[in-house]
CSV table of C-alpha atoms in Angstrom, one decimal:
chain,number,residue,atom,x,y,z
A,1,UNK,CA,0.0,0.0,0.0
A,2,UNK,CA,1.3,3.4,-0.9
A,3,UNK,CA,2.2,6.2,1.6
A,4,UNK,CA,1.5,9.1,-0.2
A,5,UNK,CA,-1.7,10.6,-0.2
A,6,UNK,CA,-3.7,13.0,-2.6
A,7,UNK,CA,-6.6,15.5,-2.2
A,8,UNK,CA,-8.6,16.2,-3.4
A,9,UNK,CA,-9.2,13.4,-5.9
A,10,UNK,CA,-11.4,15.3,-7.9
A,11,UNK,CA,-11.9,19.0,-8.5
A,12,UNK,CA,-14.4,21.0,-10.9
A,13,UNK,CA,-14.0,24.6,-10.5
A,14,UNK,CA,-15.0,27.3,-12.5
A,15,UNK,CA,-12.1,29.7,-14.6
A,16,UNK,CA,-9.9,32.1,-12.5
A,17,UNK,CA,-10.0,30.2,-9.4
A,18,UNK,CA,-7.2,29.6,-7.0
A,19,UNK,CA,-6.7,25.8,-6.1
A,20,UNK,CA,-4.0,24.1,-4.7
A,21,UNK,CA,-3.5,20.4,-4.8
A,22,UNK,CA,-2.1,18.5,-1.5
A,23,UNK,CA,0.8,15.7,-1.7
A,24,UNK,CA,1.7,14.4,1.6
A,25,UNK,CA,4.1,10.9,2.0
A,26,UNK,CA,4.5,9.1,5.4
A,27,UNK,CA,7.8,7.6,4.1
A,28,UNK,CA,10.3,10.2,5.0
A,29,UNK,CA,11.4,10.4,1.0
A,30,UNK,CA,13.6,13.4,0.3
A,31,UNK,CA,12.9,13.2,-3.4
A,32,UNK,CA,8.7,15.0,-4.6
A,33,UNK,CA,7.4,15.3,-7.6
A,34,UNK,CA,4.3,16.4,-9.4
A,35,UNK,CA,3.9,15.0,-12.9
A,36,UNK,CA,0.7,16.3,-14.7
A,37,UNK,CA,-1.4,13.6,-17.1
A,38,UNK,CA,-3.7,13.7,-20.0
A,39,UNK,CA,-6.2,10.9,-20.5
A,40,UNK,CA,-4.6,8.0,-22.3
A,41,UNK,CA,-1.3,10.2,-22.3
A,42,UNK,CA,2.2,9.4,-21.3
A,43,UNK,CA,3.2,11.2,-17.8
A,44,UNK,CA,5.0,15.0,-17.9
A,45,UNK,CA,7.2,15.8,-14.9
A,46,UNK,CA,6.0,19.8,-14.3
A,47,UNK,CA,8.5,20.0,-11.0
A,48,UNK,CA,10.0,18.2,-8.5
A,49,UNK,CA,11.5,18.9,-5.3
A,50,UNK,CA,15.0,17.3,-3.8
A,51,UNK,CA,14.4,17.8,0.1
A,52,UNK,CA,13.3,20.8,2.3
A,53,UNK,CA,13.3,24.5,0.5
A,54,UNK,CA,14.4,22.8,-2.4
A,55,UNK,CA,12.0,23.3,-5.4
A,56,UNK,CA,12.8,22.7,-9.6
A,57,UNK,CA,11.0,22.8,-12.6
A,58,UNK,CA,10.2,19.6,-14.8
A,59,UNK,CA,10.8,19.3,-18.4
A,60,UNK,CA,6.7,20.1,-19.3
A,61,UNK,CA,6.0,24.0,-18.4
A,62,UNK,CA,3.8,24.6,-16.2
A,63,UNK,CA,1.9,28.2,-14.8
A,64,UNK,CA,1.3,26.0,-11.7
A,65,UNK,CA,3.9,26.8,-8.6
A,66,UNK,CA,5.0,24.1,-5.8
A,67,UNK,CA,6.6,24.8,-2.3
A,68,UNK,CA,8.0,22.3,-0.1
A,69,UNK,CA,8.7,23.6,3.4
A,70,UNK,CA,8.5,20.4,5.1
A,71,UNK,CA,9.5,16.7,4.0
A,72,UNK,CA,6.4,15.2,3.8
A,73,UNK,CA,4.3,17.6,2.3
A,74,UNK,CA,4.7,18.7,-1.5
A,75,UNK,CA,1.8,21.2,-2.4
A,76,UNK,CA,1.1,22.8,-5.8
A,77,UNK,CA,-0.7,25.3,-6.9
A,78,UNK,CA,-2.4,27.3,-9.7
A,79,UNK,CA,-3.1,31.0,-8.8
A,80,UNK,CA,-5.9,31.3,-11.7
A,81,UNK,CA,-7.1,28.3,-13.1
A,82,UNK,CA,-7.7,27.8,-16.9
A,83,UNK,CA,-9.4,24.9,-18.8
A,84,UNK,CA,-6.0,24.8,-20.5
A,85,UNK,CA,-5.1,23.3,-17.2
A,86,UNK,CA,-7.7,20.4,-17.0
A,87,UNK,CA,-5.5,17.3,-16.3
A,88,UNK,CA,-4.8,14.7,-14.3
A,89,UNK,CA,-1.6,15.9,-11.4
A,90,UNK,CA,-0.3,12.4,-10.1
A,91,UNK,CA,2.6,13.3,-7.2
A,92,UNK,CA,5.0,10.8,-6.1
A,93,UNK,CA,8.1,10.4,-4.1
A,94,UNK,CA,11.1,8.3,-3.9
A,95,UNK,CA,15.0,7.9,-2.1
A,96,UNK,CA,18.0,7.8,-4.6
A,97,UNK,CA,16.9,6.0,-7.8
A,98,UNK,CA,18.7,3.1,-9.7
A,99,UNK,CA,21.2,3.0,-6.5
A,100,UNK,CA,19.5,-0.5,-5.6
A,101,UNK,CA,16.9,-2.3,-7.6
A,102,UNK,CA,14.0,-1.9,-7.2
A,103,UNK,CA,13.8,-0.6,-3.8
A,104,UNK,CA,13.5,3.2,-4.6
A,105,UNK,CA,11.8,3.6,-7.3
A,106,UNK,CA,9.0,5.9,-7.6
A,107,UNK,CA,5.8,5.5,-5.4
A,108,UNK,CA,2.9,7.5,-6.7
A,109,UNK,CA,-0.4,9.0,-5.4
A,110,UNK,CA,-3.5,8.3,-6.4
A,111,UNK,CA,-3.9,11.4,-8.3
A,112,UNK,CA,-5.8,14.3,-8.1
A,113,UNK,CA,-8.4,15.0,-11.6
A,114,UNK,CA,-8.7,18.6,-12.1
A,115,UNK,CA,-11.9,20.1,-14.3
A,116,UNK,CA,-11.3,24.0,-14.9
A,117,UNK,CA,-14.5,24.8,-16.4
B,1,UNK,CA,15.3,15.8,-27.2
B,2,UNK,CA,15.6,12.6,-26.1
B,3,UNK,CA,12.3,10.4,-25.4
B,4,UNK,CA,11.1,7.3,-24.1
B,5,UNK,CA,8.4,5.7,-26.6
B,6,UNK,CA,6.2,2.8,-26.9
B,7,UNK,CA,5.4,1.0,-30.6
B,8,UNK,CA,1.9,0.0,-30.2
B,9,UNK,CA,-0.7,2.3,-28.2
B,10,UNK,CA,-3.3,-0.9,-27.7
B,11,UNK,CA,-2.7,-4.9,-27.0
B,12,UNK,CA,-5.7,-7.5,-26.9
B,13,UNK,CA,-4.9,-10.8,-25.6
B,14,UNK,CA,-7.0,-13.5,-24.7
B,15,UNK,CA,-7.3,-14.6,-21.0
B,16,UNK,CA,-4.3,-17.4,-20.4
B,17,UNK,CA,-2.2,-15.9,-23.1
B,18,UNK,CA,1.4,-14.0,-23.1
B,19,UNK,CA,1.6,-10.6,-23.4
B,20,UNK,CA,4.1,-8.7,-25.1
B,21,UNK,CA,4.6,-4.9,-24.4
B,22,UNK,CA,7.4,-3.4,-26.2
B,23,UNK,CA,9.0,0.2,-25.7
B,24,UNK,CA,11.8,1.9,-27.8
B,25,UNK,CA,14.2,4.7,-26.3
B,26,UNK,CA,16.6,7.1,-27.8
B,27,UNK,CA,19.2,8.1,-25.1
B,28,UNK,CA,22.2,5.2,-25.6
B,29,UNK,CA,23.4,6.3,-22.0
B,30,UNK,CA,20.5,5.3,-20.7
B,31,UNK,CA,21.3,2.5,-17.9
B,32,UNK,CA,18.6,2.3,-15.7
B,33,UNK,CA,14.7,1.2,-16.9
B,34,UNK,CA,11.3,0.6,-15.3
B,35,UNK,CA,7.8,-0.5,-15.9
B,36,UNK,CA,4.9,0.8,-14.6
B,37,UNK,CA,1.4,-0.3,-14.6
B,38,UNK,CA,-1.5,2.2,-14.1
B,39,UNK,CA,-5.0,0.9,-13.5
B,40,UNK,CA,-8.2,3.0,-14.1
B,41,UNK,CA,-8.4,5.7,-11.7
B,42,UNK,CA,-5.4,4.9,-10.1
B,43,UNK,CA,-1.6,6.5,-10.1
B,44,UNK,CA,1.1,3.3,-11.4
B,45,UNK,CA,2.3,0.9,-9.6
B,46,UNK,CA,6.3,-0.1,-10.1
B,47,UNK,CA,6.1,-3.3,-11.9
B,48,UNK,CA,9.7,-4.3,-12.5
B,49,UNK,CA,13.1,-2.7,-13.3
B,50,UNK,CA,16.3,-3.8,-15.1
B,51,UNK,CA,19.8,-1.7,-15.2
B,52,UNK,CA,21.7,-1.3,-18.7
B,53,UNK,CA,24.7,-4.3,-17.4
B,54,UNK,CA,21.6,-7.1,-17.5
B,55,UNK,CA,19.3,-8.0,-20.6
B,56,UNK,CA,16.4,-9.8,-19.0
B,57,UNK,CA,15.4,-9.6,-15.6
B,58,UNK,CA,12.5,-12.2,-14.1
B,59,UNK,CA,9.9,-11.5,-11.7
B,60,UNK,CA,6.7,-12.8,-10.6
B,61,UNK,CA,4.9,-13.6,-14.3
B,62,UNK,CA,7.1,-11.0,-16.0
B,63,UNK,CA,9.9,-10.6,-17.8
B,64,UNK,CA,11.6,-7.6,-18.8
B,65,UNK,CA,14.4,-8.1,-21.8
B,66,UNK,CA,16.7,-5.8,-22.6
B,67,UNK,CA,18.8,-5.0,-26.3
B,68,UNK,CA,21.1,-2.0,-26.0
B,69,UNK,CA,21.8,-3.1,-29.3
B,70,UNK,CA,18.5,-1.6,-30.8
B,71,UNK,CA,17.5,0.5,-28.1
B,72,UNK,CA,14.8,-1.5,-27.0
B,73,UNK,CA,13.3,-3.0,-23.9
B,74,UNK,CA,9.8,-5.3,-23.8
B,75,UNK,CA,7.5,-6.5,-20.9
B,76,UNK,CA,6.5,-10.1,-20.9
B,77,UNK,CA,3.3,-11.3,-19.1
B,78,UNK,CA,2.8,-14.6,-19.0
B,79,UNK,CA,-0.5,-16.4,-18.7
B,80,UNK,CA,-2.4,-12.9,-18.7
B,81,UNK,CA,-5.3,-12.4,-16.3
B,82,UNK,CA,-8.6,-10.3,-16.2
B,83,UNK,CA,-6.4,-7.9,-13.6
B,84,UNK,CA,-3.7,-7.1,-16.0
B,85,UNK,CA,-6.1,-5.0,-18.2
B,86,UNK,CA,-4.3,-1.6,-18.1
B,87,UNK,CA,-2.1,1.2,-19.4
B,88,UNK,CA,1.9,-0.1,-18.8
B,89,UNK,CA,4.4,2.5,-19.5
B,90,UNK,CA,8.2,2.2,-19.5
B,91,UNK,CA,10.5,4.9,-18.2
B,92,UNK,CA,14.3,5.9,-17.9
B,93,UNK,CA,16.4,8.0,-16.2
B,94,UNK,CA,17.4,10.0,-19.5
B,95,UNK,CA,15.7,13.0,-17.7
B,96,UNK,CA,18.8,13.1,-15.6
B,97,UNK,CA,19.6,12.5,-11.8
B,98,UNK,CA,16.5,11.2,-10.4
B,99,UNK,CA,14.5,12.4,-12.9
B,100,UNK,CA,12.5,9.5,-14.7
B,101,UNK,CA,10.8,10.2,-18.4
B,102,UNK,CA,7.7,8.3,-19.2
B,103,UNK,CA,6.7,6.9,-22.4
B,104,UNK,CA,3.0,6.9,-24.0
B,105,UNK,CA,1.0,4.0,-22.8
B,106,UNK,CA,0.3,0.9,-24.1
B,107,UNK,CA,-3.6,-0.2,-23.0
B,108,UNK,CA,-3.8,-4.0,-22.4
B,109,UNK,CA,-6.9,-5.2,-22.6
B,110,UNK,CA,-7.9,-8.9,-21.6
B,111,UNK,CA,-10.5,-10.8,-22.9
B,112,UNK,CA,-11.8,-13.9,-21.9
């Protein structure tokens, strides 16, 4: 069973909003990312985090911003929502990976399905 | 720049059969590969991995094989079941340190 938690799991919201999506992991990972996911679509990493006060972008731009102040919790948000922005945001966590097999690899949420409308 | 890519986007297989999911990728230094599966609804789930020294790797039902050769890596299922139906995606490391790129998707679906 995973240790990393989204919410919510689904969002409709109407255009201009402010939403932010919550990541939180129970596993003590340095290592955050969010990756962002159209239906039926390969996964884009939008930005990622390497420990406390550490935030980076991802190769796939993104308006939305992330902070990380504390190790388990990874936030991201969008200041003013757009249907442009209607995707799936899946957020996952991991220790070094590649140093051993299989044991830290990445360990994603369950997602959280956003609907800018 | 450099991607991670899979050949076909949909697989059918019969109930009891083996399954074949293939994946092509450009980066020659790549040395570090994984499989995920992703279920409906659901974020993935690691499946198996295999580093760049190795060209097949075993686990429970699965196989992944390896050819640096041709830049090319597939995911064997044997004797599919009705729970393998979903969207299996290889990734790498090409994105740099710690950074894994995903390919497209291939759907398995399962018929009995």
């Amino acid at each position: 069973e995973a240790d990393i938690y989204q919410t919510p799991r689904y969002l409709v919201i109407g255009t201009g909003k402010k939403i932010t999506l919550e990541c939180s992991q129970t596993m003590g990972h340095d290592k955050m990312y969010w990756y962002q996911q159209d239906p039926g679509m390969e996964l884009h990493l939008i930005h990622y985090s390497y420990g406390v006060n550490s935030t980076e972008k991802g190769d796939l731009s993104s308006e939305s911003t992330v902070s990380r102040i504390r190790t388990e919790h990874f936030p991201l948000t969008l200041e003013s929502a757009r249907p442009s922005h209607t995707s799936q945001y899946l957020c996952a966590s991991s220790e070094d990976m590649g140093s051993s097999s299989g044991a830290n690899v990445l360990t994603f949420g369950a997602g959280s399905r956003l609907t800018v409308l | 720049g450099e991607s991670v890519g899979l050949h076909l986007p949909t697989l059918s297989v019969q109930e009891g059969d083996n399954s074949i999911i293939n994946c092509a990728y450009s980066n020659s230094a790549s040395d570090y590969f994984i499989w995920y599966k992703q279920e409906s609804g659901k974020g993935p789930q690691f499946i198996i991995d295999i580093r760049s020294n190795m060209d097949k790797r075993q686990g429970q039902r699965v196989t992944v094989l390896l050819n640096k050769t041709v830049k090319h890596l597939s995911l064997q299922i044997a004797a599919t079941q009705p729970g393998d139906s979903a969207v299996y995606f290889c990734a790498d490391l090409s994105g740099g340190y710690n950074k894994l790129i995903f390919g497209a998707g291939t759907r398995l679906a399962v018929h009995p």
